[in-house]
């Protein structure tokens, strides 16, 4: 809920617009090439290894990722990244 509120403009810094790939493209997200349409990608990891991270890297899209400290806070608070690999 906090993430959705932030992305809908709640606490976003002035001039920055955030969009979820799923919300933006839905089922039409068929290629990592669309990442090049955006100035940067913010990664909020849900597991230790995600293909979208590597796909954005290969497209040379600037990436913003949480610091190790922030990520550990999210792991403890929101129980993200409980899967070592998808489907584990």
Protein backbone atom coordinates (compact mmCIF):
# COMPACT_ATOMS: atom_id res chain seq x y z
CA UNK A 1 0.00 0.00 0.00
CA UNK A 2 2.85 2.38 0.79
CA UNK A 3 4.47 1.75 -2.58
CA UNK A 4 1.26 2.38 -4.50
CA UNK A 5 0.70 5.65 -2.60
CA UNK A 6 4.25 6.75 -3.36
CA UNK A 7 3.94 5.90 -7.04
CA UNK A 8 0.65 7.73 -7.31
CA UNK A 9 2.40 10.91 -6.25
CA UNK A 10 2.07 10.76 -2.47
CA UNK A 11 5.65 11.47 -1.43
CA UNK A 12 7.45 11.48 -4.77
CA UNK A 13 9.92 14.33 -5.21
CA UNK A 14 8.63 17.11 -7.45
CA UNK A 15 9.21 16.42 -11.13
CA UNK A 16 9.68 12.65 -10.74
CA UNK A 17 7.10 10.24 -12.08
CA UNK A 18 7.12 6.59 -11.08
CA UNK A 19 5.31 3.79 -12.90
CA UNK A 20 5.19 0.07 -12.47
CA UNK A 21 6.02 -1.89 -15.61
CA UNK A 22 3.02 -4.08 -14.89
CA UNK A 23 0.74 -1.05 -14.51
CA UNK A 24 2.28 0.76 -17.48
CA UNK A 25 2.37 -2.09 -20.01
CA UNK A 26 0.24 -4.90 -18.56
CA UNK A 27 0.31 -7.95 -20.82
CA UNK A 28 1.88 -5.85 -23.61
CA UNK A 29 5.28 -5.98 -21.88
CA UNK A 30 6.81 -8.41 -24.32
CA UNK A 31 10.38 -7.21 -24.58
CA UNK A 32 13.01 -5.69 -22.31
CA UNK A 33 13.63 -3.17 -25.11
CA UNK A 34 10.74 -1.05 -23.79
CA UNK A 35 12.92 -0.26 -20.78
CA UNK A 36 14.89 2.07 -23.07
CA UNK A 37 11.78 4.29 -23.24
CA UNK A 38 12.37 5.33 -19.63
CA UNK A 39 15.16 7.49 -18.21
CA UNK A 40 15.88 4.99 -15.42
CA UNK A 41 14.54 1.90 -13.68
CA UNK A 42 14.01 1.58 -9.93
CA UNK A 43 14.38 -2.00 -8.73
CA UNK A 44 12.47 -3.28 -5.73
CA UNK A 45 13.63 -6.89 -5.63
CA UNK A 46 11.26 -9.64 -4.59
CA UNK A 47 13.83 -12.45 -4.77
CA UNK A 48 17.61 -12.70 -4.90
CA UNK A 49 17.92 -13.07 -8.66
CA UNK A 50 15.47 -11.49 -11.07
CA UNK A 51 15.80 -11.60 -14.84
CA UNK A 52 14.45 -8.07 -15.21
CA UNK A 53 17.56 -6.74 -13.45
CA UNK A 54 19.84 -8.43 -15.99
CA UNK A 55 17.58 -7.41 -18.89
CA UNK A 56 17.73 -3.75 -17.88
CA UNK A 57 21.48 -4.00 -17.43
CA UNK A 58 21.87 -5.41 -20.95
CA UNK A 59 19.73 -2.54 -22.33
CA UNK A 60 22.11 -0.03 -20.65
CA UNK A 61 19.22 1.51 -18.73
CA UNK A 62 20.33 3.41 -15.60
CA UNK A 63 19.22 1.50 -12.53
CA UNK A 64 18.44 2.69 -9.03
CA UNK A 65 18.59 -0.03 -6.40
CA UNK A 66 18.17 0.03 -2.62
CA UNK A 67 21.26 0.17 -0.46
CA UNK A 68 22.20 -2.98 1.41
CA UNK A 69 20.95 -1.41 4.65
CA UNK A 70 17.59 -0.41 3.15
CA UNK A 71 17.16 -3.81 1.53
CA UNK A 72 17.81 -5.54 4.87
CA UNK A 73 15.22 -3.27 6.49
CA UNK A 74 12.67 -4.29 3.85
CA UNK A 75 13.54 -7.96 4.30
CA UNK A 76 12.83 -7.68 8.02
CA UNK A 77 9.80 -5.38 7.78
CA UNK A 78 8.03 -6.70 4.67
CA UNK A 79 9.51 -10.21 4.37
CA UNK A 80 10.58 -9.66 0.77
CA UNK A 81 13.12 -11.97 -0.84
CA UNK A 82 12.08 -15.01 1.17
CA UNK A 83 12.57 -17.13 -1.95
CA UNK A 84 16.14 -17.86 -2.96
CA UNK A 85 14.89 -18.57 -6.50
CA UNK A 86 11.47 -18.15 -8.07
CA UNK A 87 9.09 -20.89 -7.01
CA UNK A 88 11.33 -22.10 -4.19
